[in-house]
Amino acid sequence: MTDVLTSADPIVWPNGKKAAAAFTFDVDAETPLLAADPSLAQRMGLIAHQAYGPLVGVPAILKAMREVGVRGSFFVPGYTALRYAEQIRMIVADGHEIGHHGHLHEPLAGVTEAQERTFLERGLDALHKICGVTPKGYRAPIWELNWRTPALLGEAGFLYDSSLMDADYPYELAYGDQGRSLVELPINWILDDWQQFAYIPGFSGCGVIETPAKAIALFTAEFEAMRANGGLWVLTCHPFLSGRPGRVAALKGLMQHVADCDDVWLAPLEEIAEYVRSQKLTPRTLNEPNPSL
Amino acid sequence: MTDVLTSADPIVWPNGKKAAAAFTFDVDAETPLLAADPSLAQRMGLIAHQAYGPLVGVPAILKAMREVGVRGSFFVPGYTALRYAEQIRMIVADGHEIGHHGHLHEPLAGVTEAQERTFLERGLDALHKICGVTPKGYRAPIWELNWRTPALLGEAGFLYDSSLMDADYPYELAYGDQGRSLVELPINWILDDWQQFAYIPGFSGCGVIETPAKAIALFTAEFEAMRANGGLWVLTCHPFLSGRPGRVAALKGLMQHVADCDDVWLAPLEEIAEYVRSQKLTPRTLNEPNPSL
Amino acid sequence: MTDVLTSADPIVWPNGKKAAAAFTFDVDAETPLLAADPSLAQRMGLIAHQAYGPLVGVPAILKAMREVGVRGSFFVPGYTALRYAEQIRMIVADGHEIGHHGHLHEPLAGVTEAQERTFLERGLDALHKICGVTPKGYRAPIWELNWRTPALLGEAGFLYDSSLMDADYPYELAYGDQGRSLVELPINWILDDWQQFAYIPGFSGCGVIETPAKAIALFTAEFEAMRANGGLWVLTCHPFLSGRPGRVAALKGLMQHVADCDDVWLAPLEEIAEYVRSQKLTPRTLNEPNPSL
Amino acid sequence: MTDVLTSADPIVWPNGKKAAAAFTFDVDAETPLLAADPSLAQRMGLIAHQAYGPLVGVPAILKAMREVGVRGSFFVPGYTALRYAEQIRMIVADGHEIGHHGHLHEPLAGVTEAQERTFLERGLDALHKICGVTPKGYRAPIWELNWRTPALLGEAGFLYDSSLMDADYPYELAYGDQGRSLVELPINWILDDWQQFAYIPGFSGCGVIETPAKAIALFTAEFEAMRANGGLWVLTCHPFLSGRPGRVAALKGLMQHVADCDDVWLAPLEEIAEYVRSQKLTPRTLNEPNPSL
């Protein structure tokens, strides 16, 4: 325990804004299922349920964002880009950010460093091939990093990660021992539509499906408090879930509300990360705990 | 990946209607339990809970539908028809559609093609014997198709399937390589009473039982958004769940609301499928994903 | 399939009442845990949680019932009567009904007939010894009967059972082949506080704990619909759950509402069962399903 | 069964107060995960999620408590104190109580007496070393005591325990056979934020995350009923959960409401325990059940 663990400091936001917000989307499609068990590819019903995300959810969400005038961040597994190229290119065409989300949404817990590097490379290749994009941002599948992952991301040229839950403010996440760091844009389970909506029999969910109004109430309570605190509010939605009509309608209302808040800077994560980088913050360290302490 | 995956296109609905809606019921009774474990037949309590569906739920739902003046679609496993013949014939007598729902509600995941054919044949035989009906529509138990299932359904003479979750609009689902297709009338977990109400100890449900008002709020939010989008809203209820008095009362209120919407075409699924067929849509393909992509 | 399965017929209630209602309580205390795993007796925390039922919940519920002027039915495992004799005698002293609920709340699924007889005998002995009562009514632990159970109950002299979920109205449940029957007073998961409130780590519950207001809304929606239908509404609460202060307060409000409904006959189950018996209804049969049908 | 089990009697509260209340916090951080499986230390994402508690949640909660003017009780595992010394010292500096909560939040079920003693000693050592505090109160991880635990706590010099759920009022918990006792300040699952908010994939939670408003409604219903009954209302929150901005905002509102109730004595648990001790109550016994009764 050579480091003293500290919390992230508040940020001075640009242009007199008092807080920041971002609408982000993880375009998983069927990747979480295939990564867990490739034989699930044989189940047409499950695959169709997930395919709704890129095929229907993405266009519906893009339409709502155009109407409100919001730009956001879409984290796209490489596999999703290859299989649903046309839909993923629509995201780029609308001016949204494309971020890295693994290749087949591979969970990082328990994998080797070589495997992690392969996931990064395959995802980068696919996003470049399909969208002509080299993403600045990374989001770990299931938001689960290994302790070595920040260094791998930094070495691979990423500006930021958006997977950790230990802060209300963005920060510079130190890695290695030469003062290097990665911008971290923290997220939270509260601001994830999966816990509110997901039901994938035999894979995820206990069966409870909430109303759009309940989910929006949850997201909004956190937004108003983050706004008062000057923090960064990052909502994460999955097009196969939040792309359903009743949910898009509710989400659009929330987008309009956030966009109408003049004191809040609403932007894609990469713009927020670049601003954070410009602030030359002192990097923070979170070190691996020692259970025998 | 020779096919380009596309979403279903909007439909021009007949008679100037802007959207379509259907109330559908899966009359499972004890079949899901017996298919999972035949020894559950020995548990009188579980069987009585499921028997409530045809014995009490079906008559209560039929009464509500008569009072509102709604016709719907009832998917009946062959076994249910044989064991509860009198109640199933009441459905036919009231002018509702009877659809195929397997024989013993057999899950299709992992079964052989020969088994699938047997399930189809046994269900068809039972429905013909008890109701004198040859159903035009099929709904897979647990909404889980195999990739070969559409072809089997087409060969067996079905006009439509209502099991997939990849669209807001009906479409022609391509199968085989000779341009053949099946009408698909998509459904969704949001519009299923099972997730809101089911608790069958040791079989299904985590124990959360929602109020009728919460379920109706969920169904209604999706209805209003589907109505605005011009989509097809298909509600799926189970008589052993939604046939309970408090739920029938709430469901009847929703039926009245939908019936009162002059811009919505409310009909049994077979009529909607026939209309979709008349539109001569270009069939869509959803192909099996390749996890090693 | 020699029997035709039919639903229970509506009842003509006495004194011009249009429906009936009962507040019932299963005084489980620690019995469900001990029946599942006797070694749970070693866990003081779990035992204290369950002991709250007879020690605090029962007196609190009795007080609320006195204030509203309601008499109800308490199903007491024999073990609970032996361990919490003083509290169980308070129930009798207040004029409420005592029913049989097994000895150690033993689940009946998979046990032998001899075991079932032993559970009945031990429970009867304990209730007689502690309360001087020979109960007229039986409720199966977890509401799970075997097909032979009604005959065992009839032979043991019980007037009624209250464990099945296949009807909205009471009925005569046929058993054996000599025209004998048992009055059945049906219940339902909707009207059980366990699904709304129970959290017993490692034993039951997924962790969701609802507000008293939500539970009361659920119970009330079913009550109002049962009242309109002329059915029998039976609420089942567990003192270790519903005996907590916030829940007693809410339950008392519901008791007052039901008591204030002049068209509803509110009574202990044994009085309702005796009335049902006086109606000389034709017994109904529910037979064991044949999965190979 | 030589003891007669009785419930705890009502307390006469000091200064004419009619009820008592306490806001308490279990500063678990990553300890429950590490105690369950030390290899979870390798998962940066999980650790960051838990680190939010001391790093962000504690300061946010302290700020809210200062603004409302409330002092509370913080139960801190020894490990948490060692790893997050700076944050834990902030709690002491603000005048709140520090209680014992194990060393690594070790579950007590199934451990030996020697292990229990070690957990107590390690936790005491860490709290003394970091905070200079010898805690008067103990709260068992997961609220699960062994039957021998009260004696171990008494011998170790603790004044009170706050882990049992068998009463609405504080009481003297008898242990040993020489009339000794420990003050018990009972708690309940209803008044725990874990069931409302926790989602830790692969470790805890079914995925349902409630709104702050729902949790506060649940806590408030119990508060108002406890206030009317003259009981002790003890709310237990976890900074990694309730320290999130939207939840702190809601919790602060509840703190203000409780603080504004002139008839309620709001204090840290140790002050309440000392008052209870001064009342010289007759100790109660809860004995181990005998499943073969």
Coordinates of C-alpha atoms in Angstrom, one line a residue, chain D:
Chain D
M1 CA -37.2 -25.6 25.6
T2 CA -36.5 -24.5 29.2
D3 CA -36.8 -20.8 28.2
V4 CA -40.0 -19.1 27.3
L5 CA -39.5 -16.9 24.3
T6 CA -40.8 -13.4 24.7
S7 CA -40.6 -10.3 22.6
A8 CA -38.7 -7.2 23.6
D9 CA -40.7 -4.6 25.6
P10 CA -41.2 -1.0 24.6
I11 CA -38.7 1.5 25.8
V12 CA -39.3 4.8 27.6
W13 CA -37.2 7.1 25.5
P14 CA -35.4 10.0 27.2
N15 CA -36.5 13.7 27.1
G16 CA -40.0 12.9 26.3
K17 CA -39.1 11.5 22.9
K18 CA -41.6 8.9 21.6
A19 CA -39.3 6.9 19.3
A20 CA -35.6 6.7 18.2
A21 CA -33.8 6.7 14.9
A22 CA -30.3 6.2 13.6
F23 CA -28.6 6.5 10.2
T24 CA -26.0 3.9 9.9
F25 CA -23.5 3.0 7.2
D26 CA -21.6 -0.2 6.5
V27 CA -18.4 0.9 4.8
D28 CA -17.7 -2.4 3.1
A29 CA -15.8 -1.3 0.1
E30 CA -14.4 -4.4 -1.6
T31 CA -14.3 -6.6 1.6
P32 CA -17.4 -8.7 0.9
L33 CA -16.0 -9.7 -2.5
L34 CA -12.5 -10.5 -1.2
A35 CA -13.9 -12.5 1.7
A36 CA -16.0 -14.6 -0.7
D37 CA -13.2 -15.1 -3.2
P38 CA -9.7 -13.4 -2.9
S39 CA -9.1 -13.8 -6.6
L40 CA -11.8 -11.1 -7.2
A41 CA -9.0 -8.7 -6.3
Q42 CA -7.8 -9.3 -9.8
R43 CA -10.9 -7.7 -11.3
M44 CA -10.2 -4.0 -11.6
G45 CA -13.8 -3.2 -12.6
L46 CA -15.3 -4.8 -9.6
I47 CA -12.8 -3.3 -7.3
A48 CA -13.3 0.2 -8.7
H49 CA -17.0 -0.2 -8.2
Q50 CA -16.5 -1.0 -4.5
A51 CA -13.8 1.6 -4.0
Y52 CA -16.4 4.3 -4.9
G53 CA -17.8 3.7 -1.4
P54 CA -14.9 5.2 0.7
L55 CA -13.5 7.4 -2.1
V56 CA -16.6 9.2 -3.2
G57 CA -19.6 7.9 -1.2
V58 CA -18.3 8.6 2.2
P59 CA -17.3 12.2 1.6
A60 CA -20.7 12.8 -0.1
I61 CA -22.6 11.3 2.7
L62 CA -20.6 13.2 5.3
K63 CA -21.3 16.5 3.5
A64 CA -25.0 15.8 3.5
M65 CA -24.9 14.9 7.2
R66 CA -23.1 18.1 8.0
E67 CA -25.6 20.1 6.1
V68 CA -28.6 18.5 7.9
G69 CA -26.7 18.3 11.2
V70 CA -27.0 14.6 11.8
R71 CA -24.5 12.3 13.5
G72 CA -24.5 8.6 12.6
S73 CA -22.8 5.3 13.0
F74 CA -20.3 3.9 10.5
F75 CA -19.4 0.2 10.7
V76 CA -16.0 -0.2 9.2
P77 CA -14.2 -3.5 8.4
G78 CA -10.6 -3.4 9.6
Y79 CA -9.4 -3.9 6.0
T80 CA -11.3 -0.9 4.8
A81 CA -9.7 1.3 7.5
L82 CA -6.3 0.1 6.5
R83 CA -6.8 0.6 2.8
Y84 CA -8.8 3.8 3.0
A85 CA -7.3 5.4 6.1
E86 CA -7.7 9.0 5.0
Q87 CA -11.4 8.6 4.2
I88 CA -12.2 6.7 7.4
R89 CA -10.5 9.4 9.5
M90 CA -12.8 11.9 7.9
I91 CA -15.7 10.1 9.5
V92 CA -14.1 10.3 12.9
A93 CA -13.2 14.0 12.4
D94 CA -16.9 14.7 11.7
G95 CA -17.9 13.3 15.1
H96 CA -19.6 10.2 13.9
E97 CA -19.4 6.8 15.6
I98 CA -17.1 4.1 14.3
G99 CA -18.3 0.5 14.8
H100 CA -16.8 -3.0 14.2
H101 CA -17.8 -4.8 11.1
G102 CA -15.3 -7.7 11.0
H103 CA -11.9 -7.4 9.4
L104 CA -12.5 -8.5 5.8
H105 CA -16.3 -8.6 6.2
E106 CA -16.0 -12.4 7.0
P107 CA -19.3 -14.2 7.1
L108 CA -19.6 -16.0 10.5
A109 CA -21.7 -18.9 9.3
G110 CA -19.7 -22.1 9.6
V111 CA -16.5 -20.6 11.1
T112 CA -14.7 -21.8 14.2
E113 CA -14.7 -19.9 17.5
A114 CA -11.0 -19.3 17.0
Q115 CA -11.6 -17.7 13.6
E116 CA -14.3 -15.5 15.0
R117 CA -11.9 -14.3 17.7
T118 CA -9.3 -13.5 15.0
F119 CA -11.8 -11.5 13.0
L120 CA -12.7 -9.5 16.1
E121 CA -9.1 -8.9 17.0
R122 CA -7.9 -7.9 13.6
G123 CA -10.8 -5.5 13.2
L124 CA -10.2 -4.0 16.6
D125 CA -6.5 -3.6 15.9
A126 CA -7.1 -1.9 12.5
L127 CA -9.7 0.5 13.9
H128 CA -7.4 1.4 16.8
K129 CA -4.4 1.9 14.6
I130 CA -6.1 4.0 12.0
C131 CA -8.7 5.9 14.0
G132 CA -7.5 5.6 17.5
V133 CA -10.9 4.2 18.3
T134 CA -12.1 1.2 20.4
P135 CA -15.6 0.7 19.1
K136 CA -18.5 0.1 21.5
G137 CA -20.7 -1.5 18.8
Y138 CA -20.5 -4.5 16.5
R139 CA -22.5 -5.4 13.4
A140 CA -22.0 -8.8 11.9
P141 CA -21.3 -9.1 8.2
I142 CA -24.5 -10.0 6.4
W143 CA -26.1 -9.6 9.8
E144 CA -25.4 -13.2 10.6
L145 CA -24.4 -14.2 14.1
N146 CA -23.5 -17.5 15.5
W147 CA -25.1 -18.5 18.8
R148 CA -21.8 -18.1 20.6
T149 CA -21.1 -14.7 19.1
P150 CA -22.9 -12.6 21.7
A151 CA -20.7 -14.1 24.4
L152 CA -17.5 -13.4 22.3
L153 CA -18.6 -9.8 21.9
G154 CA -19.4 -9.4 25.6
E155 CA -16.0 -10.8 26.5
A156 CA -14.3 -8.5 24.0
G157 CA -15.8 -5.5 25.8
F158 CA -18.5 -4.5 23.3
L159 CA -21.5 -2.7 24.7
Y160 CA -23.9 -3.5 21.9
D161 CA -24.6 -5.5 18.8
S162 CA -26.7 -4.4 15.9
S163 CA -27.3 -7.5 13.8
L164 CA -30.6 -9.2 14.8
M165 CA -34.0 -8.9 13.4
D166 CA -36.3 -10.3 16.1
A167 CA -37.6 -7.0 17.7
D168 CA -38.8 -3.5 17.1
Y169 CA -37.3 -2.3 20.4
P170 CA -33.7 -2.5 21.7
Y171 CA -33.2 -5.1 24.4
E172 CA -30.5 -6.7 26.6
L173 CA -29.5 -9.9 24.9
A174 CA -28.6 -12.6 27.5
Y175 CA -25.5 -14.7 27.0
G176 CA -23.8 -17.3 29.1
D177 CA -25.3 -18.4 32.4
Q178 CA -24.3 -15.7 34.8
G179 CA -26.8 -13.0 33.9
R180 CA -24.5 -11.2 31.5
S181 CA -25.9 -9.4 28.5
L182 CA -25.2 -7.3 25.5
V183 CA -27.4 -4.4 24.3
E184 CA -29.0 -5.4 21.0
L185 CA -30.2 -2.7 18.6
P186 CA -32.2 -4.6 16.0
I187 CA -32.2 -3.9 12.3
N188 CA -34.1 -5.3 9.3
W189 CA -33.8 -6.0 5.6
I190 CA -36.5 -3.4 4.9
L191 CA -34.2 -0.7 6.1
D192 CA -31.1 -1.8 4.0
D193 CA -30.2 -0.1 0.8
W194 CA -28.5 -3.3 -0.6
Q195 CA -31.8 -4.9 -1.5
Q196 CA -32.9 -1.8 -3.3
F197 CA -29.7 -0.9 -5.2
A198 CA -27.0 -3.6 -5.3
Y199 CA -25.9 -5.0 -8.6
I200 CA -22.5 -6.7 -8.6
P201 CA -22.3 -9.1 -11.5
G202 CA -21.5 -12.6 -10.5
F203 CA -21.6 -11.7 -6.8
S204 CA -24.9 -10.1 -5.7
G205 CA -28.2 -8.9 -7.1
C206 CA -30.6 -10.1 -9.6
G207 CA -30.3 -6.9 -11.7
V208 CA -33.2 -4.9 -10.4
I209 CA -32.1 -1.4 -9.5
E210 CA -34.8 0.7 -7.9
T211 CA -35.2 4.5 -8.0
P212 CA -34.1 6.5 -5.0
A213 CA -37.7 7.6 -4.6
K214 CA -38.9 4.0 -4.3
A215 CA -36.2 3.2 -1.7
I216 CA -37.0 6.3 0.3
A217 CA -40.8 5.5 0.2
L218 CA -40.0 2.1 1.6
F219 CA -37.7 3.5 4.4
T220 CA -40.2 6.2 5.2
A221 CA -43.2 3.9 5.5
E222 CA -41.3 1.9 8.1
F223 CA -40.1 5.1 9.8
E224 CA -43.6 6.5 10.2
A225 CA -44.9 3.2 11.6
M226 CA -41.9 2.8 14.0
R227 CA -42.4 6.4 15.1
A228 CA -46.0 5.7 15.9
N229 CA -45.1 2.5 17.7
G230 CA -42.3 4.0 19.8
G231 CA -39.7 1.7 18.3
L232 CA -36.1 2.1 17.1
W233 CA -35.7 2.8 13.4
V234 CA -32.2 1.9 12.2
L235 CA -31.4 2.6 8.5
T236 CA -28.4 0.8 7.1
C237 CA -26.8 2.2 3.9
H238 CA -23.6 1.3 2.0
P239 CA -21.6 4.2 0.7
F240 CA -20.7 2.3 -2.5
L241 CA -24.5 2.3 -3.2
S242 CA -26.1 5.2 -1.4
G243 CA -23.2 7.4 -2.0
R244 CA -24.1 7.9 -5.6
P245 CA -25.3 11.5 -6.3
G246 CA -29.0 10.8 -6.9
R247 CA -29.2 8.6 -3.9
V248 CA -27.4 11.0 -1.6
A249 CA -29.8 13.7 -2.6
A250 CA -32.8 11.5 -1.8
L251 CA -31.2 10.2 1.5
K252 CA -30.5 13.8 2.5
G253 CA -34.2 14.6 2.2
L254 CA -35.0 11.7 4.4
M255 CA -32.4 12.8 7.0
Q256 CA -34.0 16.2 7.0
H257 CA -37.4 14.7 7.5
V258 CA -36.3 12.5 10.4
A259 CA -34.3 15.4 12.0
D260 CA -37.4 17.6 11.8
C261 CA -39.5 15.1 13.8
D262 CA -39.4 16.6 17.3
D263 CA -40.8 13.5 18.8
V264 CA -38.0 11.3 17.5
W265 CA -34.6 10.9 19.2
L266 CA -32.0 10.9 16.3
A267 CA -28.6 9.8 17.5
P268 CA -25.6 7.5 16.8
L269 CA -26.2 3.9 18.0
E270 CA -23.7 4.1 20.8
E271 CA -25.6 6.8 22.5
I272 CA -28.8 4.8 22.1
A273 CA -27.1 1.7 23.4
E274 CA -25.8 3.6 26.5
Y275 CA -29.3 4.9 27.2
V276 CA -30.7 1.4 26.9
R277 CA -28.0 0.0 29.2
S278 CA -29.0 2.7 31.8
Q279 CA -32.5 1.3 31.8
K280 CA -31.4 -1.9 33.5
L281 CA -33.7 -4.1 31.4
T282 CA -34.2 -7.7 32.1
P283 CA -32.2 -9.7 29.5
R284 CA -34.0 -11.7 26.9
T285 CA -33.0 -15.1 25.6
L286 CA -33.3 -16.4 22.1
N287 CA -32.3 -20.0 22.1
E288 CA -31.2 -22.4 19.3
P289 CA -34.2 -24.2 17.9
N290 CA -34.3 -28.0 18.0
P291 CA -35.6 -29.2 14.5
S292 CA -36.6 -32.6 16.0
L293 CA -39.0 -31.0 18.4

